[in-house]
Each structure stands twice: as structure tokens, then as C-alpha cells.
Coordinates of C-alpha atoms in Angstrom, one line a residue:
Chain A
M29 CA 27.7 -17.6 26.7
T30 CA 26.9 -21.2 25.8
D31 CA 23.4 -22.3 25.1
P32 CA 21.8 -25.1 27.1
P33 CA 22.0 -28.4 25.1
P34 CA 18.9 -29.6 23.4
V35 CA 16.7 -31.7 25.6
L36 CA 15.8 -33.9 22.7
H37 CA 17.7 -34.1 19.4
R38 CA 17.6 -36.6 16.6
V39 CA 18.6 -36.7 12.9
E40 CA 17.1 -39.3 10.6
E41 CA 16.9 -39.8 6.9
V42 CA 13.3 -39.5 5.7
M43 CA 12.0 -38.7 2.2
G44 CA 15.6 -39.2 0.9
I45 CA 16.8 -36.2 3.0
P46 CA 18.3 -35.8 6.5
V47 CA 15.7 -34.4 8.9
G48 CA 16.8 -33.0 12.2
I49 CA 14.5 -32.3 15.2
D50 CA 15.8 -30.3 18.2
V51 CA 13.5 -29.7 21.1
R52 CA 14.5 -27.3 24.0
D53 CA 11.7 -28.0 26.5
D54 CA 11.8 -30.2 29.5
G55 CA 9.1 -32.7 30.1
V56 CA 8.3 -33.5 26.5
D57 CA 7.7 -37.2 26.0
P58 CA 10.7 -38.5 24.1
G59 CA 8.2 -40.8 22.2
A60 CA 6.8 -37.6 20.5
I61 CA 10.0 -37.4 18.4
G62 CA 9.4 -40.9 17.3
D63 CA 5.8 -40.0 16.4
A64 CA 7.0 -37.0 14.5
F65 CA 9.4 -39.1 12.4
A66 CA 6.7 -41.8 11.9
H67 CA 4.5 -39.1 10.5
L68 CA 7.2 -38.0 8.0
R69 CA 7.7 -41.6 6.9
W70 CA 3.9 -42.0 6.5
V71 CA 3.8 -38.9 4.3
D72 CA 6.7 -40.3 2.3
R73 CA 5.0 -43.6 1.7
T74 CA 1.8 -41.9 0.7
F75 CA 3.1 -39.1 -1.5
S76 CA 6.5 -40.1 -2.9
P77 CA 6.4 -40.3 -6.7
Y78 CA 9.4 -42.6 -6.5
R79 CA 7.5 -45.3 -4.6
P80 CA 5.4 -47.4 -7.0
E81 CA 2.9 -48.2 -4.2
S82 CA 2.4 -44.6 -3.0
E83 CA -1.0 -43.0 -3.6
V84 CA 0.5 -40.4 -5.8
S85 CA 2.2 -43.1 -8.0
R86 CA -1.1 -45.0 -8.2
L87 CA -2.9 -41.8 -9.2
N88 CA -0.4 -41.3 -12.0
A89 CA -0.7 -44.9 -13.0
G90 CA -4.4 -44.6 -13.2
T91 CA -4.9 -47.5 -10.6
L92 CA -6.4 -45.0 -8.1
S93 CA -9.0 -42.4 -8.7
A94 CA -8.8 -39.0 -7.1
S95 CA -12.1 -39.5 -5.4
R96 CA -10.9 -42.7 -3.7
A97 CA -7.6 -41.3 -2.6
H98 CA -6.9 -40.7 1.1
P99 CA -8.7 -37.6 2.3
V100 CA -5.3 -36.1 3.2
V101 CA -4.1 -36.6 -0.4
Q102 CA -7.2 -34.8 -1.7
E103 CA -6.6 -32.0 0.8
V104 CA -2.9 -31.6 -0.3
L105 CA -3.8 -31.6 -4.0
A106 CA -6.5 -29.0 -3.3
R107 CA -4.0 -26.8 -1.5
C108 CA -1.5 -27.2 -4.4
H109 CA -4.3 -26.1 -6.7
V110 CA -4.7 -22.9 -4.7
L111 CA -1.0 -22.4 -4.8
H112 CA -1.0 -22.8 -8.6
G113 CA -3.3 -19.8 -8.8
R114 CA -1.4 -17.7 -6.2
T115 CA 1.9 -18.2 -8.0
D116 CA 0.5 -17.3 -11.5
G117 CA 1.0 -21.0 -12.5
R118 CA 4.6 -21.1 -11.5
F119 CA 4.0 -23.7 -8.8
D120 CA 2.5 -26.6 -10.8
V121 CA 2.3 -30.2 -9.4
R122 CA 1.8 -31.3 -13.0
A123 CA 4.8 -29.4 -14.4
T124 CA 6.5 -32.7 -15.4
G125 CA 3.3 -34.2 -16.8
A126 CA 2.7 -36.5 -13.9
I127 CA 1.4 -35.4 -10.5
D128 CA 4.3 -34.5 -8.2
P129 CA 3.3 -32.4 -5.2
S130 CA 6.8 -32.8 -3.5
G131 CA 7.4 -29.1 -3.7
F132 CA 4.6 -28.5 -1.2
V133 CA 4.5 -31.9 0.6
K134 CA 7.9 -31.7 2.3
G135 CA 7.2 -28.4 4.1
W136 CA 3.6 -29.5 4.8
A137 CA 4.9 -32.8 6.3
V138 CA 7.3 -30.8 8.6
E139 CA 4.4 -28.6 9.7
G140 CA 2.6 -31.8 10.7
A141 CA 5.7 -33.1 12.6
A142 CA 5.9 -29.7 14.5
A143 CA 2.2 -30.0 15.4
I144 CA 2.7 -33.5 16.8
L145 CA 5.6 -32.2 19.0
A146 CA 3.6 -29.1 20.1
R147 CA 0.7 -31.4 21.2
A148 CA 3.2 -33.3 23.3
G149 CA 4.1 -30.0 25.0
A150 CA 7.0 -28.7 23.0
R151 CA 7.0 -25.0 22.8
N152 CA 10.6 -24.3 21.6
L153 CA 11.8 -26.5 18.8
C154 CA 13.6 -26.4 15.5
I155 CA 13.2 -28.9 12.6
H156 CA 15.3 -28.9 9.5
A157 CA 14.6 -31.0 6.4
G158 CA 16.9 -30.8 3.4
G159 CA 17.4 -27.1 3.7
D160 CA 13.9 -26.1 4.9
V161 CA 13.5 -25.0 8.5
R162 CA 10.6 -24.7 10.9
V163 CA 11.0 -23.2 14.3
L164 CA 8.7 -22.8 17.2
G165 CA 9.4 -20.4 20.1
E166 CA 13.0 -19.6 20.9
R167 CA 16.4 -21.4 21.3
K168 CA 16.5 -20.2 24.9
P169 CA 14.4 -17.7 26.8
G170 CA 14.7 -14.3 25.2
A171 CA 16.9 -15.5 22.3
P172 CA 15.4 -16.3 18.9
W173 CA 16.6 -19.2 16.7
R174 CA 19.4 -18.1 14.4
V175 CA 18.8 -19.3 10.9
G176 CA 21.7 -19.0 8.5
V177 CA 21.0 -18.6 4.8
Q178 CA 23.5 -20.8 3.0
H179 CA 26.1 -18.8 1.0
P180 CA 25.7 -20.0 -2.6
F181 CA 29.5 -20.4 -3.3
V182 CA 31.2 -20.9 0.1
R183 CA 29.9 -24.1 1.8
D184 CA 30.8 -23.2 5.3
R185 CA 29.6 -19.6 5.2
V186 CA 26.2 -17.9 5.4
A187 CA 24.9 -15.0 3.3
A188 CA 22.5 -13.9 6.0
V189 CA 21.4 -14.7 9.5
L190 CA 17.7 -14.5 10.5
A191 CA 16.4 -14.1 14.0
A192 CA 13.4 -16.4 14.0
R193 CA 10.6 -17.1 16.4
D194 CA 7.6 -19.2 15.3
L195 CA 8.7 -19.1 11.7
A196 CA 8.9 -21.2 8.6
V197 CA 12.0 -20.7 6.3
A198 CA 12.3 -22.3 2.9
T199 CA 15.0 -21.9 0.2
S200 CA 15.0 -22.8 -3.4
G201 CA 18.4 -22.6 -5.1
A202 CA 20.5 -23.6 -8.1
Y203 CA 23.8 -24.3 -6.4
E204 CA 25.0 -27.9 -5.7
R205 CA 25.5 -28.6 -2.1
G206 CA 28.8 -30.5 -2.5
C207 CA 30.6 -27.8 -4.5
H208 CA 32.9 -25.2 -3.0
V209 CA 32.5 -22.8 -5.8
V210 CA 29.9 -22.5 -8.5
D211 CA 30.7 -20.2 -11.4
P212 CA 27.7 -18.0 -11.9
R213 CA 28.8 -17.3 -15.5
S214 CA 28.5 -20.9 -16.6
G215 CA 25.2 -21.3 -18.3
R216 CA 23.5 -18.7 -16.3
P217 CA 22.0 -15.5 -17.5
P218 CA 23.8 -12.4 -16.1
D219 CA 20.8 -11.5 -14.0
G220 CA 20.2 -15.1 -13.0
V221 CA 19.0 -16.1 -9.5
L222 CA 21.2 -18.2 -7.2
S223 CA 18.6 -18.7 -4.5
V224 CA 15.4 -17.5 -3.1
T225 CA 14.6 -17.7 0.7
V226 CA 11.0 -17.2 1.8
V227 CA 9.8 -16.9 5.4
G228 CA 6.3 -16.9 6.8
P229 CA 3.8 -18.8 8.9
D230 CA 3.6 -22.0 6.9
L231 CA 6.5 -24.1 5.6
G232 CA 4.5 -25.7 2.7
M233 CA 3.5 -22.3 1.4
A234 CA 7.0 -20.8 2.0
D235 CA 8.5 -23.8 0.0
A236 CA 6.0 -23.3 -2.9
Y237 CA 6.6 -19.6 -3.0
A238 CA 10.3 -20.0 -3.0
T239 CA 10.1 -22.5 -5.9
A240 CA 7.8 -20.2 -7.8
A241 CA 9.9 -17.1 -7.2
F242 CA 13.1 -19.0 -8.2
A243 CA 11.4 -20.1 -11.4
M244 CA 10.5 -16.5 -12.3
G245 CA 14.2 -15.6 -12.5
A246 CA 14.9 -11.9 -12.5
A247 CA 11.2 -11.1 -12.1
G248 CA 11.1 -13.1 -8.8
P249 CA 12.2 -10.5 -6.3
A250 CA 9.5 -8.0 -7.4
W251 CA 6.9 -10.7 -7.2
T252 CA 7.9 -11.7 -3.7
A253 CA 7.3 -8.1 -2.6
T254 CA 3.6 -8.6 -3.4
L255 CA 3.1 -11.6 -1.1
D256 CA 1.0 -11.3 2.0
E257 CA 2.4 -12.7 5.3
Y258 CA 5.6 -13.9 3.5
E259 CA 9.0 -12.2 3.2
A260 CA 11.8 -13.0 0.8
L261 CA 15.6 -12.7 0.3
T262 CA 16.9 -13.3 -3.2
I263 CA 20.6 -13.8 -4.1
L264 CA 21.3 -12.8 -7.7
A265 CA 24.1 -14.3 -9.8
G266 CA 25.9 -10.9 -9.8
G267 CA 26.4 -11.0 -6.1
R268 CA 23.4 -8.7 -5.3
V269 CA 21.0 -9.5 -2.5
L270 CA 17.5 -8.2 -2.8
Q271 CA 15.1 -8.5 0.2
T272 CA 11.6 -7.3 1.2
P273 CA 11.5 -4.8 4.1
G274 CA 10.0 -7.4 6.4
M275 CA 12.9 -9.8 5.7
A276 CA 15.3 -7.0 6.5
R277 CA 13.7 -6.6 9.9
L278 CA 14.4 -10.3 10.6
R279 CA 18.1 -10.0 9.9
A280 CA 20.3 -10.6 12.9
D281 CA 23.5 -9.8 11.0
A282 CA 23.4 -7.0 8.4
L283 CA 21.6 -4.6 10.7
G284 CA 23.9 -5.6 13.5
R285 CA 21.2 -6.3 16.0
E286 CA 18.6 -8.7 17.0
P287 CA 15.0 -7.5 17.5
A288 CA 14.9 -5.7 20.9
R289 CA 13.6 -7.8 23.8
P290 CA 13.3 -6.9 27.4
A291 CA 16.1 -8.3 29.4
S292 CA 15.0 -11.4 31.4
Chain B
M25 CA 16.2 -33.2 -4.7
T26 CA 12.5 -33.3 -4.2
R27 CA 11.6 -30.1 -5.9
G28 CA 14.0 -30.5 -8.8
P29 CA 11.6 -31.8 -11.4
V30 CA 9.1 -29.1 -10.8
M31 CA 11.8 -26.5 -10.9
R32 CA 13.5 -27.6 -14.0
R33 CA 10.4 -27.8 -16.1
A34 CA 9.1 -24.6 -14.8
V35 CA 12.1 -22.5 -15.7
P36 CA 11.7 -22.3 -19.6
V37 CA 8.0 -21.5 -19.1
A38 CA 8.9 -18.9 -16.6
L39 CA 11.5 -17.3 -18.8
A40 CA 9.1 -17.1 -21.6
A41 CA 6.6 -15.3 -19.4
A42 CA 9.2 -13.4 -17.4
V43 CA 8.9 -10.1 -19.3
V44 CA 5.2 -10.0 -19.0
A45 CA 5.3 -11.2 -15.4
G46 CA 7.9 -8.6 -14.5
L47 CA 5.7 -5.9 -15.8
L48 CA 2.6 -7.3 -14.0
A49 CA 4.5 -7.6 -10.7
S50 CA 5.9 -4.1 -10.9
V51 CA 2.4 -2.6 -11.3
R52 CA 0.6 -4.7 -8.8
A53 CA -0.2 -2.6 -5.8
R54 CA 1.1 -3.6 -2.5
P55 CA -1.7 -4.3 0.0
P56 CA -2.4 -1.3 2.1
S57 CA -2.1 -3.4 5.3
R58 CA 1.6 -3.6 4.7
P59 CA 3.3 -0.4 6.0
L60 CA 5.6 1.3 3.6
P61 CA 9.1 1.9 4.7
A62 CA 9.6 5.3 6.2
A63 CA 12.6 6.2 4.1
G64 CA 11.6 8.1 1.0
A65 CA 8.7 9.8 2.6
G66 CA 10.5 13.1 2.2
G67 CA 12.9 14.0 -0.6
G68 CA 15.9 14.7 1.6
T69 CA 15.6 11.8 4.0
I70 CA 16.8 9.0 1.9
A71 CA 20.4 9.9 1.9
S72 CA 20.7 10.1 5.7
T73 CA 18.6 7.0 6.3
A74 CA 20.7 5.0 3.9
T75 CA 23.9 6.3 5.5
A76 CA 22.8 5.2 8.9
T77 CA 21.7 1.7 7.9
A78 CA 23.8 1.2 4.7
V79 CA 20.8 -0.6 3.3
P80 CA 19.1 1.5 0.7
E81 CA 15.4 1.6 0.3
V82 CA 14.2 1.0 -3.3
R83 CA 10.7 2.4 -3.3
R84 CA 8.5 2.6 -6.3
V85 CA 6.3 5.6 -5.7
S86 CA 4.1 5.3 -8.8
S87 CA 3.5 2.7 -11.5
K88 CA 3.2 5.6 -14.0
R89 CA 6.2 7.1 -15.7
P90 CA 8.0 9.3 -13.2
R91 CA 7.3 12.9 -13.7
R92 CA 10.5 14.7 -14.7
K93 CA 9.4 17.9 -13.0
G94 CA 10.8 19.6 -9.9
P95 CA 14.2 19.6 -8.4
V96 CA 16.6 16.7 -8.9
R97 CA 18.3 15.5 -5.7
T98 CA 20.8 12.7 -5.2
G99 CA 21.7 10.9 -2.0
M100 CA 24.7 8.7 -1.4
S101 CA 25.5 5.9 1.1
T102 CA 28.7 4.0 1.5
E103 CA 29.3 0.6 3.1
S104 CA 32.4 -1.5 3.5
T105 CA 32.2 -5.2 3.0
P106 CA 35.0 -7.7 3.5
F107 CA 35.4 -7.6 -0.3
S108 CA 34.8 -4.1 -1.3
I109 CA 33.4 -0.7 -0.6
I110 CA 29.9 -0.3 -2.0
S111 CA 28.1 2.9 -2.5
V112 CA 24.5 3.4 -3.3
R113 CA 23.3 6.6 -5.1
V114 CA 19.7 7.5 -5.1
T115 CA 18.2 10.0 -7.4
L116 CA 14.9 11.8 -6.7
T117 CA 13.2 13.8 -9.4
G118 CA 10.5 16.1 -8.1
G119 CA 10.2 14.0 -4.9
E120 CA 9.9 10.7 -6.8
L121 CA 12.6 8.1 -6.7
T122 CA 13.7 7.7 -10.3
R123 CA 17.0 5.9 -10.1
V124 CA 19.0 3.7 -7.7
E125 CA 22.6 3.0 -8.6
T126 CA 25.0 0.6 -6.9
V127 CA 28.6 1.7 -7.3
E128 CA 31.4 -0.6 -6.3
L129 CA 34.2 1.7 -5.5
S130 CA 36.9 -0.8 -4.9
G131 CA 37.5 -4.6 -4.8
T132 CA 37.5 -7.1 -7.6
G133 CA 35.6 -6.0 -10.7
A134 CA 34.7 -2.5 -9.7
R135 CA 31.6 -1.6 -11.6
T136 CA 28.6 0.6 -11.7
E137 CA 25.2 -1.0 -11.8
A138 CA 21.9 0.8 -12.3
I139 CA 18.7 -0.7 -11.1
N140 CA 15.4 0.3 -12.6
A141 CA 13.6 1.6 -9.5
R142 CA 10.2 1.1 -11.1
A143 CA 10.8 -2.6 -11.8
E144 CA 11.8 -3.5 -8.2
P145 CA 9.2 -2.1 -5.8
I146 CA 10.1 -1.7 -2.2
L147 CA 13.1 -4.0 -2.2
R148 CA 16.3 -3.4 -0.2
E149 CA 19.6 -4.2 -1.8
E150 CA 23.0 -5.2 -0.5
A151 CA 26.1 -6.9 -1.7
L152 CA 26.4 -10.7 -1.1
R153 CA 28.7 -11.4 1.9
A154 CA 30.1 -14.6 3.3
G155 CA 29.5 -14.5 7.1
S156 CA 30.5 -16.9 9.8
A157 CA 28.1 -15.9 12.6
K158 CA 27.0 -18.4 15.1
I159 CA 23.8 -20.1 13.9
D160 CA 21.5 -22.9 15.0
V161 CA 20.3 -24.1 11.7
V162 CA 20.8 -23.6 7.9
T163 CA 18.4 -22.9 5.2
G164 CA 19.5 -23.6 1.6
A165 CA 18.9 -25.4 -1.7
T166 CA 17.6 -28.9 -1.0
Y167 CA 20.4 -31.2 -0.3
T168 CA 20.7 -34.9 -0.5
S169 CA 21.9 -37.3 2.1
R170 CA 25.3 -37.5 0.4
S171 CA 25.8 -33.7 0.2
Y172 CA 24.5 -33.4 3.8
M173 CA 27.6 -35.2 5.0
K174 CA 29.8 -32.2 4.0
S175 CA 27.3 -29.5 4.9
L176 CA 27.3 -26.8 7.5
Q177 CA 24.0 -28.3 8.8
A178 CA 25.8 -31.6 9.4
A179 CA 28.5 -29.8 11.3
I180 CA 25.9 -28.1 13.5
D181 CA 24.1 -31.4 14.2
E182 CA 27.4 -33.1 15.0
A183 CA 28.3 -30.4 17.5
R184 CA 24.9 -30.7 19.1
R185 CA 25.3 -34.5 19.5
R186 CA 28.5 -33.8 21.5
D187 CA 26.7 -31.5 23.9

């Protein structure tokens, strides 16, 4: 059974990472994909700490005061402040001394891109951005998007497959993408964490929670079990996978079934 | 690697606080709106449930020290993976889950690993597997444009372009 090809599909490099947009609905203005990428580029110009002219860089340089920053910048920093509290301080835009909200901004920017496409009539789409994923609707009627969780050691294999509808999926991990094998014993505590995948309604939040849980190390999985609306899957260095019950219900592989749907 | 700087600096702080945080996380009550898993509701049901799904429930019943009264029961489930056969042994003491052990019966580095049930509330455990199921998209640690070239995601995007 082959899937219908995407109606609109494009991969571009934005924010230093490849971003892919895949829309499955007919009748969506192709210009909407261009608008979505334009939004991501605007976010990059405004928030990148690597661009001297960005608002974030000027805030750090002291040439822009917070009260004169773009309202959207103020909103993002306020949301990061809330996340700082919710993660017991683990998610910290000032962790490096300077302001760097990148850990939230990437997912938040993708949410904005998805909203632009939804306003143009897209109901079934998938966006990936450097390992983070946002899906709306389904890949085809009755079939959820299948999101593979990257295996930490084997580049062309997945450790889990999630059946996703209207879901944000973010992963924070220690492995290098180019490597075939990463030795978990090299410089890693025995109970070290290889990756944390967090799913939920918002990609910015999922991204921040994944970063925070990863930073918590062995205490991360227990912490993820306390999150409202978000579920998590943690891969530990010893080859153990710990997941919250809600995440287990999303699994399309281990449980050997996709969530039941009436036949169409 | 957009979240790299945040992550790297956060780790030492997190490790320093990990012990305290672990304790806090383990005693924090789960919101009542989230339904508890059904397994573990009755003393004898864990073993059969685990056998059916091969995914053990790790349920912390109480943040207090488990009472060591009442009958001790154990349940066992076994699962074959491409690499090994994994068994999970669950111990109930007086109806409370007091111990979960993962026992690797075969494969490389056969071992026995005990998990403190009280420290890992309501989590399910399984062994890491390398699957090759058909997927639409990949989630993983942030990759750069250079590493994307060799990634699973790039292969999926390339196949889509040929559609």
C-alpha cells in the first residue's frame, strides 16, 4: 500500500538546520509554503545569537533595551521565564551568561510556520526542523503520521515509532548525528541519558521540556512523569528505554498496533 | 546545534542537584486528572498483564517506605528482542510494588538489573531496539546541515522528492 505523494514538499536550510515541510492537502496555495519559510527566516534574523544585528544579540550587547524590543521578542522571553519555573530552573535562557532562547525559539518558530499553513487551508502536514517534528492531521485519511525516534547508535534505525496526529515531538540527545556508533562508556556515567523525546501540544514547550529532562540525567524520566499534557521516552546509556504510560499508548511499534480507527 | 550551549552549561548544575531533584520528583504526586495504569490495581494482575504486553508497569504506590507486611508475590514476563531475551520480575509486598528487576537471560552481557520502584513512578521499561519500520519523519538530537546529508531524514526527504 503506497501513500499518495505529498501535494507540497520543500526542504530548505533555515536557522542553520534543514527544515522540511510536507503538506498532504489539495487546494493549499503553494505560496503558503514560501510564507512559512519566510516566517522561519524572520525568526532567525530576530532571535539568532549568532547574528550581530539580531534583537537578541543587541539585547546582549546592551544596545537594545528589553522594553524597546519587538513585542514578539518580549513575549518569547516571558514564555521562557515561565518555562524556567516549570523546569525547576533546568531550562534557562541565561545558562551561558548571555540571553539565548534558541532552545524554545526553534520549536516556537515551527509552530508559527504550521499556523501559517493551517490558515492557508492545510489540515494534514508534517514539518521537521533539525530533529524536531510538528504534525497536523494525518498522512492520509485514517492513518497517523509515523514518527521514528532516532536510534542513538545506529544511524539508519529507529528506537521507536510513534503514531502521531496533531502532535509536537522534540528530542534532546547526546549522540552525534554523523557517527555510526557512539560508545556509551566513553565519558558517560553508567546511568547516563542518551536522548529524551517529549511529545505534546506545543513544539516550543516540548523542546524545552526535552532539554530540561536531558539535563537532569538519571532524574529526568521520573520528572517527565509529572508533566501535564506531555509524554516522554528516555533512552538510557545502558540500553534501557523508560517511557510514560501516555507515550506507550502512542507507540506504533512495540505494542504492535496503531490506535484503533474505524475503517474508512 | 541550537540548544547545545544551554544544554552543556546546564548539565553540571543539573548533576549537582540531581540527587535532590530525583527525590523531589519521586515524591511529587501525579495530577489526579491523569489516569493511573490499570495494571497493579490488584496484586495478582501484574504478571498476566506484563506477559500479554511484555511492557512492565512500574507503579509507585506510595511515597512512604513500603510496608513490609502481608504476602510477598512475584510476577514474571519474558520478551524476545533481536538481541536477547529479556525478563521482567515484579515483586509485590502486601499488595505494594516493592521491586522491579530486569533480567537479561541471553545475549551479550547477560545481566541482572534492579530498579528502585519508588524512584521511577509510573514509568514503563523496555530494552533498546533498532527497528526499521516504515516512517514518515524522524525525531532526534539536533542535527546540522552537514550531518543531515547522511541522516535517515535526508533519505526520507529524497524518496519523497522522487514521488
